[in-house]
XYZ file of C-alpha atoms in Angstrom:
506
model
C 0.038 0.036 0.004
C 2.900 2.258 0.328
C 3.112 3.131 -3.291
C -0.529 4.405 -2.996
C 0.175 6.769 -0.177
C -0.641 10.254 -1.312
C -1.699 9.100 -4.693
C -4.682 11.599 -5.643
C -7.101 8.851 -6.880
C -6.331 6.341 -3.944
C -7.056 9.194 -1.636
C -10.420 10.028 -3.445
C -11.611 6.274 -3.246
C -11.049 6.499 0.528
C -12.765 9.671 0.925
C -15.639 8.519 -1.325
C -16.249 5.526 1.037
C -16.810 7.714 4.088
C -18.740 10.268 2.113
C -21.080 7.833 0.535
C -21.857 6.263 4.011
C -22.941 9.352 5.576
C -25.262 10.616 2.798
C -26.574 7.211 2.228
C -28.014 7.328 5.857
C -29.823 10.380 5.143
C -32.319 8.524 2.714
C -31.847 4.721 3.490
C -33.909 5.029 6.704
C -37.064 6.381 5.054
C -38.018 3.092 3.389
C -37.587 1.191 6.545
C -39.929 3.166 8.818
C -42.967 0.723 8.688
C -40.545 -2.196 9.679
C -38.842 0.006 12.537
C -42.481 0.785 13.814
C -43.336 -2.994 14.066
C -39.766 -4.154 15.174
C -39.435 -1.496 18.092
C -43.260 -1.136 19.045
C -42.405 2.644 18.403
C -44.875 5.352 17.319
C -44.755 6.964 14.032
C -43.781 10.271 15.847
C -40.760 8.450 17.415
C -39.705 6.703 14.124
C -39.569 10.021 12.291
C -37.135 11.258 14.947
C -34.953 8.378 13.982
C -34.727 10.280 10.705
C -34.760 13.792 12.013
C -31.934 13.208 14.836
C -29.479 12.343 12.251
C -30.123 15.367 9.746
C -30.266 17.814 12.600
C -27.012 16.819 14.120
C -25.270 16.812 10.593
C -26.685 20.274 9.560
C -25.975 21.986 12.812
C -22.294 21.019 13.216
C -21.027 21.143 9.600
C -19.604 24.555 9.668
C -18.014 24.013 13.142
C -16.344 20.801 11.905
C -15.030 22.360 8.838
C -13.111 24.809 10.983
C -11.845 22.173 13.317
C -10.428 20.467 10.178
C -8.571 23.612 9.269
C -7.107 23.725 12.791
C -6.239 19.884 13.516
C -5.835 18.681 9.891
C -8.535 17.417 7.708
C -7.110 13.820 7.772
C -7.461 13.558 11.611
C -11.064 14.863 11.598
C -11.932 12.723 8.870
C -10.696 9.776 10.761
C -12.349 10.746 13.931
C -15.611 11.069 12.107
C -15.346 7.496 10.676
C -14.602 6.184 14.234
C -17.755 8.025 15.761
C -19.966 7.223 12.739
C -19.060 3.440 12.830
C -19.557 2.802 16.505
C -22.689 4.860 16.388
C -23.898 2.513 13.490
C -23.303 -0.608 15.705
C -25.236 1.269 18.480
C -28.079 1.782 16.042
C -28.015 -1.793 14.812
C -28.448 -3.156 18.328
C -30.835 -0.397 19.749
C -33.223 -1.964 22.164
C -35.804 0.651 22.006
C -36.658 3.879 19.927
C -35.036 6.286 22.433
C -31.859 4.527 22.178
C -32.001 4.310 18.243
C -32.815 8.045 18.275
C -29.757 8.772 20.500
C -27.408 6.786 18.398
C -28.639 8.470 15.209
C -27.726 11.859 16.531
C -24.232 10.515 17.600
C -24.127 9.121 13.668
C -24.846 12.598 12.827
C -22.018 14.070 14.897
C -19.576 11.435 13.100
C -20.875 12.467 9.708
C -20.425 16.206 10.409
C -16.774 15.603 11.473
C -15.999 13.854 8.216
C -18.107 15.477 5.430
C -16.370 18.863 5.199
C -12.980 17.128 5.176
C -13.586 15.329 1.947
C -13.715 18.455 -0.143
C -10.730 20.002 1.611
C -8.577 17.039 0.967
C -9.613 16.838 -2.823
C -8.614 20.413 -3.376
C -5.266 19.829 -1.677
C -4.061 16.701 -3.401
C -5.468 17.324 -6.922
C -3.869 19.824 -9.152
C -6.533 22.430 -10.766
C -6.081 20.888 -14.080
C -7.528 17.475 -12.787
C -9.528 18.829 -9.895
C -12.722 19.091 -12.060
C -12.676 15.319 -12.806
C -11.901 14.428 -8.953
C -14.867 16.747 -7.985
C -17.136 15.220 -10.640
C -16.548 11.837 -8.934
C -17.118 13.327 -5.470
C -20.300 14.842 -6.777
C -21.399 11.475 -8.393
C -20.878 9.770 -5.080
C -23.206 12.384 -3.499
C -26.157 11.891 -6.002
C -25.680 8.110 -6.079
C -25.692 7.826 -2.165
C -28.918 10.127 -1.909
C -30.922 8.156 -4.804
C -29.563 4.610 -3.982
C -30.697 4.923 -0.386
C -34.257 3.684 -0.995
C -33.002 0.719 -3.306
C -30.407 -0.497 -0.957
C -32.570 0.097 1.847
C -35.324 -1.989 0.353
C -33.144 -4.641 -0.394
C -31.664 -5.044 3.053
C -35.032 -4.579 4.844
C -36.640 -7.266 2.696
C -33.523 -9.870 2.838
C -32.056 -9.580 6.268
C -34.093 -7.031 8.278
C -34.231 -3.223 9.182
C -31.161 -3.383 11.627
C -28.808 -4.103 8.716
C -29.308 -0.701 7.219
C -27.028 0.349 10.076
C -24.853 -2.633 10.554
C -23.827 -2.503 6.789
C -21.831 0.709 7.597
C -19.416 -1.270 9.955
C -17.305 -3.117 7.240
C -17.353 0.008 5.132
C -16.260 2.202 7.951
C -13.420 -0.189 9.095
C -12.100 -0.470 5.556
C -12.171 3.358 5.182
C -10.490 3.931 8.477
C -7.537 1.650 7.567
C -7.207 3.137 4.045
C -7.220 6.656 5.812
C -3.920 6.009 7.552
C -2.491 4.151 4.667
C -3.006 6.482 1.654
C -4.444 9.927 2.920
C -1.567 12.539 3.607
C -1.780 14.138 6.934
C -2.033 17.859 5.682
C -1.435 20.355 8.599
C -1.845 24.010 8.700
C 1.578 25.804 8.288
C 0.509 28.229 10.912
C -1.690 28.173 14.011
C -5.468 29.075 13.521
C -7.705 30.689 15.953
C -10.847 29.104 17.020
C -13.866 31.551 16.842
C -15.820 30.306 19.763
C -18.224 33.090 19.562
C -18.899 32.396 15.877
C -19.091 28.591 16.453
C -21.876 29.204 19.256
C -23.802 31.420 17.034
C -23.689 29.294 14.002
C -24.759 26.314 15.955
C -27.527 27.953 17.590
C -28.778 29.459 14.249
C -28.731 26.163 12.441
C -30.418 24.465 15.283
C -33.363 26.867 15.547
C -33.766 27.012 11.605
C -33.322 23.142 11.043
C -35.399 21.967 14.067
C -38.313 24.493 13.338
C -38.404 23.429 9.697
C -38.150 19.765 10.573
C -40.692 19.799 13.291
C -42.982 22.556 12.030
C -45.744 20.195 10.615
C -45.673 17.882 13.637
C -46.348 20.813 15.873
C -48.829 22.391 13.293
C -46.632 25.404 13.118
C -47.644 26.818 16.378
C -46.396 29.786 18.394
C -43.320 27.802 19.547
C -42.208 26.767 16.081
C -42.758 30.127 14.762
C -40.678 31.714 17.660
C -37.876 29.177 17.036
C -37.744 30.268 13.333
C -37.726 33.928 14.268
C -34.910 33.317 16.797
C -33.007 31.530 13.933
C -33.335 34.422 11.776
C -32.272 36.915 14.435
C -29.328 34.699 15.340
C -28.434 34.468 11.594
C -28.156 38.220 11.463
C -26.085 38.110 14.529
C -23.803 35.582 13.143
C -23.434 37.481 9.837
C -22.535 40.841 11.859
C -20.146 38.970 13.836
C -18.432 37.478 10.777
C -18.155 40.745 9.096
C -16.123 41.944 12.038
C -13.685 39.112 11.860
C -12.987 38.961 8.032
C -9.400 39.888 8.858
C -9.221 37.367 11.709
C -10.084 33.844 10.284
C -13.759 33.999 10.031
C -15.814 30.837 9.923
C -17.464 32.136 6.775
C -14.916 34.217 4.691
C -17.016 36.588 2.638
C -14.278 36.509 -0.019
C -15.773 33.278 -1.022
C -18.799 34.982 -2.404
C -16.903 37.414 -4.471
C -16.729 34.367 -6.963
C -19.994 34.550 -8.800
C -19.886 30.901 -9.670
C -19.394 29.792 -6.092
C -22.391 32.005 -5.072
C -24.615 30.589 -7.733
C -23.465 27.091 -7.164
C -24.125 27.559 -3.244
C -27.919 28.623 -4.088
C -28.082 25.779 -6.633
C -26.937 23.056 -4.259
C -29.639 23.925 -1.915
C -32.312 23.974 -4.615
C -31.252 20.693 -5.971
C -31.462 19.068 -2.456
C -35.009 20.418 -2.110
C -35.957 18.912 -5.358
C -34.437 15.392 -4.443
C -36.583 15.048 -1.423
C -39.674 16.586 -3.224
C -39.449 13.692 -5.591
C -38.134 10.613 -3.396
C -40.407 11.023 -0.417
C -44.010 11.125 -1.997
C -43.044 8.744 -4.855
C -41.790 6.230 -2.314
C -44.936 6.589 -0.380
C -47.000 6.162 -3.545
C -45.153 2.955 -4.571
C -45.834 1.407 -1.161
C -49.143 2.711 -0.120
C -51.023 3.022 -3.469
C -49.444 0.245 -5.727
C -48.613 -1.805 -2.472
C -45.112 -2.691 -3.361
C -42.768 -4.066 -1.019
C -39.971 -2.061 0.223
C -37.509 -4.070 -2.092
C -39.521 -3.592 -5.314
C -40.177 0.007 -4.376
C -36.438 0.544 -4.069
C -35.616 -1.261 -7.412
C -38.292 0.998 -9.355
C -35.933 3.812 -8.486
C -32.614 1.847 -9.377
C -32.484 2.926 -13.080
C -32.173 6.514 -11.775
C -29.100 5.508 -9.832
C -27.525 3.603 -12.230
C -27.610 6.162 -14.897
C -26.497 8.900 -12.479
C -23.582 6.631 -11.380
C -22.397 6.078 -15.045
C -22.842 9.552 -16.283
C -21.474 11.582 -13.394
C -17.775 11.014 -13.792
C -18.089 11.721 -17.545
C -19.893 14.834 -16.725
C -17.190 16.017 -14.352
C -14.459 15.679 -17.113
C -16.819 17.471 -19.624
C -17.144 20.420 -17.185
C -13.282 20.634 -17.058
C -13.169 20.821 -20.901
C -16.406 22.828 -21.983
C -17.364 24.306 -18.645
C -20.233 23.400 -16.396
C -23.013 26.032 -17.379
C -24.599 24.229 -20.342
C -24.371 20.758 -18.632
C -26.209 22.038 -15.799
C -28.914 23.864 -17.731
C -29.589 20.435 -19.639
C -29.491 18.463 -16.507
C -31.875 20.723 -14.536
C -34.212 20.492 -17.687
C -34.126 16.645 -17.909
C -34.481 16.265 -14.131
C -37.579 18.631 -14.063
C -39.101 16.639 -17.222
C -38.526 13.328 -15.377
C -40.378 14.482 -12.383
C -43.328 15.703 -14.552
C -43.371 12.223 -16.408
C -43.462 10.391 -13.114
C -46.398 12.524 -11.924
C -48.267 12.011 -15.251
C -47.699 8.418 -15.537
C -48.719 7.517 -11.865
C -52.075 6.025 -11.522
C -54.098 3.856 -9.267
C -52.633 0.588 -10.964
C -49.669 1.671 -12.964
C -47.213 -1.160 -13.820
C -43.667 -0.702 -12.444
C -42.191 -0.747 -15.972
C -44.111 2.225 -16.995
C -41.950 4.287 -14.695
C -38.603 3.059 -16.323
C -38.399 5.918 -19.161
C -39.143 8.524 -16.488
C -36.582 7.339 -13.857
C -34.017 7.029 -16.643
C -34.719 10.772 -17.461
C -34.206 11.723 -13.793
C -30.988 9.866 -13.755
C -29.584 11.554 -16.733
C -30.529 14.949 -15.178
C -28.882 14.147 -11.742
C -25.888 12.735 -13.690
C -25.647 15.993 -15.609
C -26.202 18.201 -12.361
C -24.373 16.997 -9.230
C -20.680 16.596 -10.734
C -20.485 19.838 -12.579
C -22.234 21.770 -9.690
C -19.549 20.784 -7.355
C -16.767 21.431 -9.881
C -17.921 24.886 -10.571
C -18.198 25.733 -7.097
C -14.793 24.811 -6.048
C -13.117 25.503 -9.221
C -11.600 29.004 -8.177
C -11.597 28.517 -4.475
C -7.802 28.666 -3.106
C -6.606 25.752 -1.016
C -6.610 27.894 2.125
C -10.283 28.421 1.886
C -11.227 25.088 0.864
C -12.366 23.965 4.380
C -14.599 27.052 4.742
C -16.168 26.609 1.305
C -16.697 22.892 1.888
C -18.449 23.765 5.259
C -20.781 26.378 3.646
C -21.497 24.189 0.646
C -22.416 21.091 2.730
C -24.279 23.104 5.211
C -26.330 24.465 2.470
C -26.901 21.114 1.057
C -28.196 19.682 4.307
C -30.435 22.833 5.019
C -31.893 22.355 1.488
C -32.898 18.599 2.507
C -34.356 19.756 5.604
C -36.489 22.367 3.965
C -37.396 19.855 1.128
C -38.375 17.272 3.640
C -40.397 19.663 5.708
C -42.126 21.317 2.710
C -43.151 18.124 0.963
C -44.226 16.587 4.452
C -46.522 19.532 4.921
C -47.954 19.249 1.534
C -48.533 15.367 1.707
C -50.120 15.621 5.006
C -52.324 18.729 4.212
C -53.552 17.669 0.732
C -53.910 14.086 1.773
C -56.066 14.918 4.790
C -58.119 17.316 2.970
C -58.733 14.818 0.124
C -59.738 11.932 2.512
C -61.986 14.399 4.478
C -63.735 15.296 1.401
C -64.854 11.653 0.914
C -62.244 10.475 -1.722
C -60.637 7.192 -1.494
C -57.164 6.883 0.065
C -55.733 5.881 -3.495
C -57.448 8.808 -5.224
C -56.546 11.471 -2.376
C -52.766 10.269 -2.672
C -52.768 10.613 -6.486
C -54.044 13.903 -6.429
C -51.475 14.832 -3.661
C -48.513 13.389 -5.638
C -49.649 15.555 -8.821
C -49.703 18.648 -6.680
C -46.448 18.079 -4.824
C -44.630 17.482 -8.157
C -44.964 21.219 -8.630
C -42.683 21.754 -5.815
C -39.286 20.343 -7.241
C -40.336 21.386 -10.763
C -40.528 25.053 -9.636
C -37.420 24.688 -7.662
C -35.515 23.253 -10.509
C -36.671 26.055 -12.802
C -35.448 28.594 -10.494
C -32.138 26.797 -10.412
C -32.049 26.645 -14.308
C -32.571 30.481 -14.344
C -29.747 31.003 -11.732
C -27.420 28.955 -14.172
C -27.625 31.618 -16.688
C -25.570 33.830 -14.336
C -22.546 31.321 -14.422
C -19.369 32.376 -16.070
C -18.601 29.500 -18.150
C -15.258 27.919 -17.839
C -13.348 26.613 -20.913
C -10.075 24.641 -20.685
C -7.232 26.580 -22.204
C -5.503 25.094 -25.103
C -1.932 23.979 -24.392
C 0.548 25.183 -27.332
C 2.070 22.145 -28.985
C 5.331 23.738 -28.824
C 5.160 24.797 -25.171
C 8.547 24.572 -23.657
C 8.911 22.233 -20.597
C 9.082 24.133 -17.311
C 12.501 24.202 -15.704
C 13.175 21.538 -13.028
C 13.669 24.422 -10.428
C 10.146 25.429 -10.733
C 8.961 22.199 -9.340
C 10.979 22.761 -6.247
C 8.657 24.943 -4.230
C 6.852 24.517 -0.844
C 3.300 23.572 -0.617
C 1.377 26.668 0.336
C -1.675 25.140 1.784
C 0.164 23.577 4.782
C 2.615 20.990 5.885
C 2.385 17.441 4.685
C 3.389 14.891 7.438
C 3.327 11.803 5.312
C 5.475 10.816 2.386
C 3.623 10.423 -0.786
C 2.652 11.985 -4.129
C 0.438 14.916 -3.914
C -0.797 16.769 -7.025
C 1.957 14.968 -9.110
C 4.776 16.014 -6.435
C 6.721 13.749 -4.223
C 6.602 15.356 -0.783
C 9.016 14.941 2.206
C 8.167 15.290 5.789
C 8.842 19.215 5.557
C 6.448 19.647 2.811
C 8.901 20.565 0.024
C 9.066 19.009 -3.338
C 11.719 16.409 -3.442
């Protein structure tokens, strides 16, 4: 394994293992809810908290964890996150009751928050700019694949071996990822001491908790005074956080405002939130329709969505390379249009007795769309971000992604419950009421994707410069320079250079 230490693609494979687990656990649980209710004797409210506790902890702690990675080294935080996440997965798999499972899921969310921001930081550090688009394309593909394949893999595991294995399956993956982390991932350390902004961390944590909790639990508490007060407090705290950050822009802020001077980063930050809303806006009601209206098993419902995951997985790396060559603007516009068209097709095809194979063309369309979106979206967001700001950029990007998921789940949950209750109360059958609800809720992801498409018109497109055929080779001395992003503690190849223990090119 020593020859792979520091190899950028070996590093990417290791990071992708950990990243895949954390995002998979956002969606894999949804399809197992009925089985968990029966297996634990839990109420629906308790079981929904199994989903919410993980998403809440992950959303709240991402920005703080990204800063800790800058201070202590991203490899160390990634490894710590793997340990916490894997041990918490064991606790989830053997949880004796709903309370224990909810607590273990919150710890899982902590582990995920520790490792997720470090993945993008390490990718930016080990890949040269000329190959970073392909690498981030693979990273983005892993994100899309994990989100979409959750219901499919969850359905197979629940039907074959039981719901507890949706957690226990993480254990061997986590062990392998942890071993590879110390074998191949370079220990990049900051070249100077960093300050820890305790006030900013507390404000960010409180802000994200109020907003995430209020949005997740609003429907459950009927958007009463307590929820409205929580959301209002979140808004006030957000203003306080931004004012505090403005005063620290020359003293290592949690969110450097310089990031948003890059138009593409700003547009992609908005887009990643919109796409997260759209994904939840499709997956949640469609899963419920397949199981409650068409009476499919968890496994069969998951397999109906499999074409989308497979196409996205196949197309994603290609889209990442294409974004390096021709820029991501037109790939994104095409992908958003295809994704919205696929969602519309699913809504139009859905009926009281639709055959599973009727959905194949529509799910293939959504897979094409996601494949064209996720990789270029990540590549364009990080293309111009300097390595010293990669941790902060990753924290912002992933926080917006998770908040988008929370908003999407809250919005579609409110729409489904409200319209389904109204339809049944009006005397319609459950099947007819749910079909009407499915058609109405499809408007949410389509509208969000349309807004994202319009936002993409603001992107400054990137085109890979042509290298002259007669360009002289660079002098050997130009390769002998220190790595500006930090000190590398391990011997290995980074961005095409062999580094010694002092971080200088050998």
